[in-house]
Every structure is written in structure tokens, then in C-alpha cells.
mmCIF file with all atom_site columns, N, CA and C in Angstrom:
data_model
loop_
_atom_site.group_PDB
_atom_site.id
_atom_site.type_symbol
_atom_site.label_atom_id
_atom_site.label_alt_id
_atom_site.label_comp_id
_atom_site.label_asym_id
_atom_site.label_entity_id
_atom_site.label_seq_id
_atom_site.pdbx_PDB_ins_code
_atom_site.Cartn_x
_atom_site.Cartn_y
_atom_site.Cartn_z
_atom_site.occupancy
_atom_site.B_iso_or_equiv
_atom_site.pdbx_formal_charge
_atom_site.auth_seq_id
_atom_site.auth_comp_id
_atom_site.auth_asym_id
_atom_site.auth_atom_id
_atom_site.pdbx_PDB_model_num
ATOM 1   N N  . MET A 1 1  ? -4.129 -40.578 28.080  1.00 0.00 ? 117 MET A N  1
ATOM 2   C CA . MET A 1 1  ? -2.682 -39.991 27.876  1.00 0.00 ? 117 MET A CA 1
ATOM 3   C C  . MET A 1 1  ? -2.658 -38.677 28.779  1.00 0.00 ? 117 MET A C  1
ATOM 4   N N  . LYS A 1 2  ? -1.326 -38.587 29.212  1.00 0.00 ? 118 LYS A N  1
ATOM 5   C CA . LYS A 1 2  ? -1.163 -37.477 29.801  1.00 0.00 ? 118 LYS A CA 1
ATOM 6   C C  . LYS A 1 2  ? -1.035 -36.072 28.894  1.00 0.00 ? 118 LYS A C  1
ATOM 7   N N  . ARG A 1 3  ? -1.546 -34.913 29.723  1.00 0.00 ? 119 ARG A N  1
ATOM 8   C CA . ARG A 1 3  ? -1.671 -33.913 28.921  1.00 0.00 ? 119 ARG A CA 1
ATOM 9   C C  . ARG A 1 3  ? -0.257 -33.409 28.222  1.00 0.00 ? 119 ARG A C  1
ATOM 10  N N  . GLY A 1 4  ? 0.676  -33.443 28.919  1.00 0.00 ? 120 GLY A N  1
ATOM 11  C CA . GLY A 1 4  ? 2.168  -33.254 28.135  1.00 0.00 ? 120 GLY A CA 1
ATOM 12  C C  . GLY A 1 4  ? 2.403  -33.868 27.023  1.00 0.00 ? 120 GLY A C  1
ATOM 13  N N  . THR A 1 5  ? 2.021  -35.335 26.771  1.00 0.00 ? 121 THR A N  1
ATOM 14  C CA . THR A 1 5  ? 2.227  -35.977 25.747  1.00 0.00 ? 121 THR A CA 1
ATOM 15  C C  . THR A 1 5  ? 1.043  -35.383 24.739  1.00 0.00 ? 121 THR A C  1
ATOM 16  N N  . ILE A 1 6  ? -0.030 -35.095 25.013  1.00 0.00 ? 122 ILE A N  1
ATOM 17  C CA . ILE A 1 6  ? -1.050 -34.398 24.119  1.00 0.00 ? 122 ILE A CA 1
ATOM 18  C C  . ILE A 1 6  ? -0.308 -33.301 23.351  1.00 0.00 ? 122 ILE A C  1
ATOM 19  N N  . LYS A 1 7  ? 0.249  -32.236 24.330  1.00 0.00 ? 123 LYS A N  1
ATOM 20  C CA . LYS A 1 7  ? 1.053  -31.125 23.895  1.00 0.00 ? 123 LYS A CA 1
ATOM 21  C C  . LYS A 1 7  ? 2.114  -31.650 22.672  1.00 0.00 ? 123 LYS A C  1
ATOM 22  N N  . LYS A 1 8  ? 2.916  -32.439 23.055  1.00 0.00 ? 124 LYS A N  1
ATOM 23  C CA . LYS A 1 8  ? 3.792  -32.967 22.550  1.00 0.00 ? 124 LYS A CA 1
ATOM 24  C C  . LYS A 1 8  ? 3.720  -33.444 21.311  1.00 0.00 ? 124 LYS A C  1
ATOM 25  N N  . LEU A 1 9  ? 2.520  -34.135 21.032  1.00 0.00 ? 125 LEU A N  1
ATOM 26  C CA . LEU A 1 9  ? 2.037  -35.043 19.879  1.00 0.00 ? 125 LEU A CA 1
ATOM 27  C C  . LEU A 1 9  ? 1.306  -33.980 18.892  1.00 0.00 ? 125 LEU A C  1
ATOM 28  N N  . ARG A 1 10 ? 0.450  -32.689 19.436  1.00 0.00 ? 126 ARG A N  1
ATOM 29  C CA . ARG A 1 10 ? 0.085  -31.755 18.632  1.00 0.00 ? 126 ARG A CA 1
ATOM 30  C C  . ARG A 1 10 ? 1.501  -30.880 18.068  1.00 0.00 ? 126 ARG A C  1
ATOM 31  N N  . PHE A 1 11 ? 2.212  -30.650 18.692  1.00 0.00 ? 127 PHE A N  1
ATOM 32  C CA . PHE A 1 11 ? 3.651  -29.649 18.407  1.00 0.00 ? 127 PHE A CA 1
ATOM 33  C C  . PHE A 1 11 ? 4.173  -30.623 17.260  1.00 0.00 ? 127 PHE A C  1
ATOM 34  N N  . PHE A 1 12 ? 4.246  -31.906 17.594  1.00 0.00 ? 128 PHE A N  1
ATOM 35  C CA . PHE A 1 12 ? 5.047  -32.762 16.124  1.00 0.00 ? 128 PHE A CA 1
ATOM 36  C C  . PHE A 1 12 ? 4.395  -33.079 14.982  1.00 0.00 ? 128 PHE A C  1
ATOM 37  N N  . CYS A 1 13 ? 2.863  -32.985 15.134  1.00 0.00 ? 129 CYS A N  1
ATOM 38  C CA . CYS A 1 13 ? 1.957  -33.231 14.048  1.00 0.00 ? 129 CYS A CA 1
ATOM 39  C C  . CYS A 1 13 ? 2.370  -31.686 13.350  1.00 0.00 ? 129 CYS A C  1
ATOM 40  N N  . LYS A 1 14 ? 2.159  -30.615 14.040  1.00 0.00 ? 130 LYS A N  1
ATOM 41  C CA . LYS A 1 14 ? 2.427  -29.269 13.514  1.00 0.00 ? 130 LYS A CA 1
ATOM 42  C C  . LYS A 1 14 ? 3.560  -28.899 12.783  1.00 0.00 ? 130 LYS A C  1
ATOM 43  N N  . MET A 1 15 ? 4.515  -29.638 13.291  1.00 0.00 ? 131 MET A N  1
ATOM 44  C CA . MET A 1 15 ? 6.077  -29.488 12.610  1.00 0.00 ? 131 MET A CA 1
ATOM 45  C C  . MET A 1 15 ? 6.244  -30.174 11.559  1.00 0.00 ? 131 MET A C  1
ATOM 46  N N  . MET A 1 16 ? 5.285  -31.527 11.560  1.00 0.00 ? 132 MET A N  1
ATOM 47  C CA . MET A 1 16 ? 5.461  -32.285 10.302  1.00 0.00 ? 132 MET A CA 1
ATOM 48  C C  . MET A 1 16 ? 4.604  -31.539 9.443   1.00 0.00 ? 132 MET A C  1
ATOM 49  N N  . TRP A 1 17 ? 3.730  -31.152 9.597   1.00 0.00 ? 133 TRP A N  1
ATOM 50  C CA . TRP A 1 17 ? 2.920  -30.388 8.653   1.00 0.00 ? 133 TRP A CA 1
ATOM 51  C C  . TRP A 1 17 ? 3.278  -29.487 7.804   1.00 0.00 ? 133 TRP A C  1
ATOM 52  N N  . GLU A 1 18 ? 3.949  -28.440 8.719   1.00 0.00 ? 134 GLU A N  1
ATOM 53  C CA . GLU A 1 18 ? 4.753  -27.466 8.092   1.00 0.00 ? 134 GLU A CA 1
ATOM 54  C C  . GLU A 1 18 ? 6.020  -27.835 7.154   1.00 0.00 ? 134 GLU A C  1
ATOM 55  N N  . LEU A 1 19 ? 6.699  -28.906 7.793   1.00 0.00 ? 135 LEU A N  1
ATOM 56  C CA . LEU A 1 19 ? 7.700  -29.532 6.771   1.00 0.00 ? 135 LEU A CA 1
ATOM 57  C C  . LEU A 1 19 ? 7.116  -29.904 5.403   1.00 0.00 ? 135 LEU A C  1
ATOM 58  N N  . LEU A 1 20 ? 6.218  -30.616 5.405   1.00 0.00 ? 136 LEU A N  1
ATOM 59  C CA . LEU A 1 20 ? 5.257  -30.993 4.388   1.00 0.00 ? 136 LEU A CA 1
ATOM 60  C C  . LEU A 1 20 ? 4.985  -29.936 3.311   1.00 0.00 ? 136 LEU A C  1
ATOM 61  N N  . GLN A 1 21 ? 4.270  -29.004 3.982   1.00 0.00 ? 137 GLN A N  1
ATOM 62  C CA . GLN A 1 21 ? 3.874  -27.873 3.137   1.00 0.00 ? 137 GLN A CA 1
ATOM 63  C C  . GLN A 1 21 ? 5.183  -27.394 2.500   1.00 0.00 ? 137 GLN A C  1
ATOM 64  N N  . ILE A 1 22 ? 6.105  -27.030 3.150   1.00 0.00 ? 138 ILE A N  1
ATOM 65  C CA . ILE A 1 22 ? 7.558  -26.415 2.723   1.00 0.00 ? 138 ILE A CA 1
ATOM 66  C C  . ILE A 1 22 ? 7.796  -27.439 1.488   1.00 0.00 ? 138 ILE A C  1
ATOM 67  N N  . THR A 1 23 ? 7.940  -28.565 1.701   1.00 0.00 ? 139 THR A N  1
ATOM 68  C CA . THR A 1 23 ? 8.449  -29.726 0.563   1.00 0.00 ? 139 THR A CA 1
ATOM 69  C C  . THR A 1 23 ? 7.668  -29.297 -0.696  1.00 0.00 ? 139 THR A C  1
ATOM 70  N N  . ILE A 1 24 ? 6.496  -29.573 -0.519  1.00 0.00 ? 140 ILE A N  1
ATOM 71  C CA . ILE A 1 24 ? 5.240  -29.282 -1.546  1.00 0.00 ? 140 ILE A CA 1
ATOM 72  C C  . ILE A 1 24 ? 5.545  -27.770 -2.186  1.00 0.00 ? 140 ILE A C  1
ATOM 73  N N  . LEU A 1 25 ? 5.867  -26.827 -1.515  1.00 0.00 ? 141 LEU A N  1
ATOM 74  C CA . LEU A 1 25 ? 5.882  -25.406 -1.991  1.00 0.00 ? 141 LEU A CA 1
ATOM 75  C C  . LEU A 1 25 ? 7.345  -25.353 -2.920  1.00 0.00 ? 141 LEU A C  1
ATOM 76  N N  . ARG A 1 26 ? 8.343  -26.216 -2.368  1.00 0.00 ? 142 ARG A N  1
ATOM 77  C CA . ARG A 1 26 ? 9.585  -26.133 -3.059  1.00 0.00 ? 142 ARG A CA 1
ATOM 78  C C  . ARG A 1 26 ? 9.477  -26.952 -4.462  1.00 0.00 ? 142 ARG A C  1
ATOM 79  N N  . THR A 1 27 ? 8.802  -28.223 -4.324  1.00 0.00 ? 143 THR A N  1
ATOM 80  C CA . THR A 1 27 ? 8.825  -29.006 -5.687  1.00 0.00 ? 143 THR A CA 1
ATOM 81  C C  . THR A 1 27 ? 8.116  -28.101 -6.381  1.00 0.00 ? 143 THR A C  1
ATOM 82  N N  . ASN A 1 28 ? 6.834  -27.556 -6.171  1.00 0.00 ? 144 ASN A N  1
ATOM 83  C CA . ASN A 1 28 ? 6.003  -26.794 -7.172  1.00 0.00 ? 144 ASN A CA 1
ATOM 84  C C  . ASN A 1 28 ? 6.954  -25.465 -7.871  1.00 0.00 ? 144 ASN A C  1
ATOM 85  N N  . SER A 1 29 ? 7.499  -24.824 -6.940  1.00 0.00 ? 145 SER A N  1
ATOM 86  C CA . SER A 1 29 ? 8.333  -23.667 -7.334  1.00 0.00 ? 145 SER A CA 1
ATOM 87  C C  . SER A 1 29 ? 9.481  -24.242 -8.593  1.00 0.00 ? 145 SER A C  1
ATOM 88  N N  . LYS A 1 30 ? 9.886  -25.444 -8.190  1.00 0.00 ? 146 LYS A N  1
ATOM 89  C CA . LYS A 1 30 ? 10.865 -25.926 -9.185  1.00 0.00 ? 146 LYS A CA 1
ATOM 90  C C  . LYS A 1 30 ? 10.190 -26.138 -10.425 1.00 0.00 ? 146 LYS A C  1
ATOM 91  N N  . ILE A 1 31 ? 8.878  -26.752 -10.347 1.00 0.00 ? 147 ILE A N  1
ATOM 92  C CA . ILE A 1 31 ? 8.180  -27.518 -11.661 1.00 0.00 ? 147 ILE A CA 1
ATOM 93  C C  . ILE A 1 31 ? 7.917  -26.009 -12.558 1.00 0.00 ? 147 ILE A C  1
ATOM 94  N N  . VAL A 1 32 ? 7.331  -25.019 -11.600 1.00 0.00 ? 148 VAL A N  1
ATOM 95  C CA . VAL A 1 32 ? 6.778  -23.819 -12.372 1.00 0.00 ? 148 VAL A CA 1
ATOM 96  C C  . VAL A 1 32 ? 8.059  -23.040 -12.919 1.00 0.00 ? 148 VAL A C  1
ATOM 97  N N  . GLY A 1 33 ? 9.295  -23.121 -12.266 1.00 0.00 ? 149 GLY A N  1
ATOM 98  C CA . GLY A 1 33 ? 10.147 -22.203 -12.811 1.00 0.00 ? 149 GLY A CA 1
ATOM 99  C C  . GLY A 1 33 ? 11.125 -22.728 -13.919 1.00 0.00 ? 149 GLY A C  1
ATOM 100 N N  . THR A 1 34 ? 11.075 -24.103 -14.192 1.00 0.00 ? 150 THR A N  1
ATOM 101 C CA . THR A 1 34 ? 11.598 -24.740 -15.048 1.00 0.00 ? 150 THR A CA 1
ATOM 102 C C  . THR A 1 34 ? 10.574 -24.467 -16.328 1.00 0.00 ? 150 THR A C  1
ATOM 103 N N  . TYR A 1 35 ? 9.165  -24.620 -16.298 1.00 0.00 ? 151 TYR A N  1
ATOM 104 C CA . TYR A 1 35 ? 8.248  -24.747 -16.954 1.00 0.00 ? 151 TYR A CA 1
ATOM 105 C C  . TYR A 1 35 ? 8.256  -23.004 -17.682 1.00 0.00 ? 151 TYR A C  1
ATOM 106 N N  . THR A 1 36 ? 8.183  -22.345 -16.776 1.00 0.00 ? 152 THR A N  1
ATOM 107 C CA . THR A 1 36 ? 8.364  -20.614 -17.098 1.00 0.00 ? 152 THR A CA 1
ATOM 108 C C  . THR A 1 36 ? 9.336  -20.470 -18.059 1.00 0.00 ? 152 THR A C  1
ATOM 109 N N  . PHE A 1 37 ? 10.726 -21.188 -17.734 1.00 0.00 ? 153 PHE A N  1
ATOM 110 C CA . PHE A 1 37 ? 11.875 -20.834 -18.395 1.00 0.00 ? 153 PHE A CA 1
ATOM 111 C C  . PHE A 1 37 ? 11.743 -21.257 -19.785 1.00 0.00 ? 153 PHE A C  1
ATOM 112 N N  . ARG A 1 38 ? 11.310 -22.392 -19.667 1.00 0.00 ? 154 ARG A N  1
ATOM 113 C CA . ARG A 1 38 ? 11.207 -23.258 -21.118 1.00 0.00 ? 154 ARG A CA 1
ATOM 114 C C  . ARG A 1 38 ? 10.241 -22.422 -22.103 1.00 0.00 ? 154 ARG A C  1
ATOM 115 N N  . ASN A 1 39 ? 9.281  -21.902 -21.587 1.00 0.00 ? 155 ASN A N  1
ATOM 116 C CA . ASN A 1 39 ? 8.301  -20.907 -22.451 1.00 0.00 ? 155 ASN A CA 1
ATOM 117 C C  . ASN A 1 39 ? 8.826  -19.878 -22.932 1.00 0.00 ? 155 ASN A C  1
ATOM 118 N N  . PHE A 1 40 ? 9.605  -19.292 -21.763 1.00 0.00 ? 156 PHE A N  1
ATOM 119 C CA . PHE A 1 40 ? 10.282 -17.851 -22.191 1.00 0.00 ? 156 PHE A CA 1
ATOM 120 C C  . PHE A 1 40 ? 11.430 -18.168 -23.230 1.00 0.00 ? 156 PHE A C  1
ATOM 121 N N  . PHE A 1 41 ? 12.015 -19.256 -23.254 1.00 0.00 ? 157 PHE A N  1
ATOM 122 C CA . PHE A 1 41 ? 12.984 -19.533 -23.892 1.00 0.00 ? 157 PHE A CA 1
ATOM 123 C C  . PHE A 1 41 ? 12.722 -19.857 -25.556 1.00 0.00 ? 157 PHE A C  1
ATOM 124 N N  . ASN A 1 42 ? 11.456 -20.947 -25.481 1.00 0.00 ? 158 ASN A N  1
ATOM 125 C CA . ASN A 1 42 ? 11.035 -20.871 -26.689 1.00 0.00 ? 158 ASN A CA 1
ATOM 126 C C  . ASN A 1 42 ? 10.370 -19.723 -27.569 1.00 0.00 ? 158 ASN A C  1
ATOM 127 N N  . HIS A 1 43 ? 9.755  -18.970 -26.692 1.00 0.00 ? 159 HIS A N  1
ATOM 128 C CA . HIS A 1 43 ? 9.332  -17.651 -27.228 1.00 0.00 ? 159 HIS A CA 1
ATOM 129 C C  . HIS A 1 43 ? 10.254 -16.672 -27.744 1.00 0.00 ? 159 HIS A C  1
ATOM 130 N N  . GLN A 1 44 ? 11.463 -16.798 -26.945 1.00 0.00 ? 160 GLN A N  1
ATOM 131 C CA . GLN A 1 44 ? 12.455 -15.981 -27.446 1.00 0.00 ? 160 GLN A CA 1
ATOM 132 C C  . GLN A 1 44 ? 13.191 -16.596 -29.078 1.00 0.00 ? 160 GLN A C  1
ATOM 133 N N  . ILE A 1 45 ? 12.977 -17.669 -29.116 1.00 0.00 ? 161 ILE A N  1
ATOM 134 C CA . ILE A 1 45 ? 13.417 -18.305 -30.283 1.00 0.00 ? 161 ILE A CA 1
ATOM 135 C C  . ILE A 1 45 ? 12.799 -17.996 -31.413 1.00 0.00 ? 161 ILE A C  1
ATOM 136 N N  . HIS A 1 46 ? 11.175 -18.020 -31.038 1.00 0.00 ? 162 HIS A N  1
ATOM 137 C CA . HIS A 1 46 ? 10.410 -17.643 -32.157 1.00 0.00 ? 162 HIS A CA 1
ATOM 138 C C  . HIS A 1 46 ? 10.146 -16.390 -32.700 1.00 0.00 ? 162 HIS A C  1
ATOM 139 N N  . VAL A 1 47 ? 10.292 -15.555 -31.780 1.00 0.00 ? 163 VAL A N  1
ATOM 140 C CA . VAL A 1 47 ? 10.469 -14.198 -31.817 1.00 0.00 ? 163 VAL A CA 1
ATOM 141 C C  . VAL A 1 47 ? 11.764 -13.895 -32.859 1.00 0.00 ? 163 VAL A C  1
ATOM 142 N N  . SER A 1 48 ? 12.933 -14.330 -32.634 1.00 0.00 ? 164 SER A N  1
ATOM 143 C CA . SER A 1 48 ? 14.192 -13.975 -33.239 1.00 0.00 ? 164 SER A CA 1
ATOM 144 C C  . SER A 1 48 ? 14.361 -14.784 -34.840 1.00 0.00 ? 164 SER A C  1
ATOM 145 N N  . LEU A 1 49 ? 13.320 -15.806 -34.738 1.00 0.00 ? 165 LEU A N  1
ATOM 146 C CA . LEU A 1 49 ? 13.225 -16.415 -36.107 1.00 0.00 ? 165 LEU A CA 1
ATOM 147 C C  . LEU A 1 49 ? 12.215 -15.837 -37.128 1.00 0.00 ? 165 LEU A C  1
#
């Protein structure tokens, strides 16, 4: 392999890894956000009853 090809491959892998991390973080924050809101909402209902 040429040196330039290896550099491009490393750059591509790094970009793909970062994209994957961003996707995972977004998914986790949606799950956590939904879960937190649901708990907060349920807690408010129990307090007012």
C-alpha cells in the first residue's frame, strides 16, 4: 500500500468512528430523555393525587 492510501484509510476510519459515536450518543440521549420525562410526569401525578 502507498503511504497516501494508508493516511486516507486512517482518516476514513476516524471519521466513521466519530459518526458512530455521535449516533450512539443521540440514541442514548433520546432514550434517557424519554425515560426521565416519563418518570417526572409519573411523579407529578402521584404527588398531586
